[in-house]
């Protein structure tokens, strides 16, 4: 990779770090904010952060830099993406995160790329190669190992299964969004944040939740703005500068970033079954990140 790409590489790695940090830092906030309310605040923070970026971008934009706008049937795909990835998935993730170690949750999130690929193949007839099949098998096996609860007679952890279900919902979101990917990505993600976040906050208040202290609200909004807002901006900028394959390969380090941060914050080493799952997930993610096909 040429030296000229160093700033773009740093942008992609920073995007991965910010996104990977979302699970362990969100788990810290769960002590003072209920899961549904926290999901809403995180996505509202993303929307607010992207709105600031959009305003700055609009002020600095040249007349030739206009992005395509949403029209007609685009709003159907966007609605599906918001309901699956902006409402249901984050709520399910945060409810499950209460009962799952942050390190395990960070690694389980790598299943999102498997869910996205399987839905693309089965529902949208996207072509994939043999390398993808191997990668999917490895990450799926890693997810199964991480879902095992050896403390209660070798059953499956409901928290881990909930995180996998959230990954499937994000896979649905990714495939719906793919159908409108030619349109302005910042506007799409901004709308996901505002609409999904507002819905979840309203749902939480309707169910009887109460707003926490102002400091916790601001912390949740800031985490959403960084992990789901700024992360996306940096990813888009890197992808446009050095292509989807290289950017995706660098962004695939996000689960590892979350894993390392989880170990630093909580100072707890996972059980022995975590190690083979980690190896399988790393190899599978590497194969997917380097897969190319026509």
Coordinates of C-alpha atoms in Angstrom, one line a residue, residues 113-121 126-140 283-293:
X113 CA -20.8 -9.6 8.2
X114 CA -21.8 -13.3 8.1
X115 CA -25.5 -12.4 8.4
X116 CA -25.1 -9.6 5.8
X117 CA -23.5 -12.0 3.3
X118 CA -26.0 -14.9 3.8
X119 CA -29.0 -12.5 3.4
X120 CA -27.3 -11.1 0.2
X121 CA -26.9 -14.6 -1.2
X126 CA -25.4 -12.0 -4.8
X127 CA -22.6 -14.1 -6.1
X128 CA -19.8 -15.2 -3.6
X129 CA -16.7 -17.4 -3.9
X130 CA -15.5 -20.5 -2.0
X131 CA -13.4 -18.3 0.2
X132 CA -16.6 -16.6 1.6
X133 CA -18.1 -20.0 2.3
X134 CA -15.1 -21.0 4.4
X135 CA -15.1 -17.6 6.1
X136 CA -18.8 -17.8 7.0
X137 CA -18.3 -21.3 8.4
X138 CA -15.3 -20.2 10.6
X139 CA -17.1 -17.1 12.0
X140 CA -20.3 -19.1 12.6
X283 CA -9.2 -16.1 10.3
X284 CA -12.8 -15.9 9.0
X285 CA -12.8 -12.1 9.1
X286 CA -9.5 -11.9 7.3
X287 CA -10.8 -14.2 4.5
X288 CA -14.0 -12.1 4.1
X289 CA -12.0 -8.8 4.1
X290 CA -9.7 -10.1 1.3
X291 CA -12.4 -11.8 -0.8
X292 CA -12.8 -10.4 -4.3
X293 CA -15.2 -11.6 -7.1

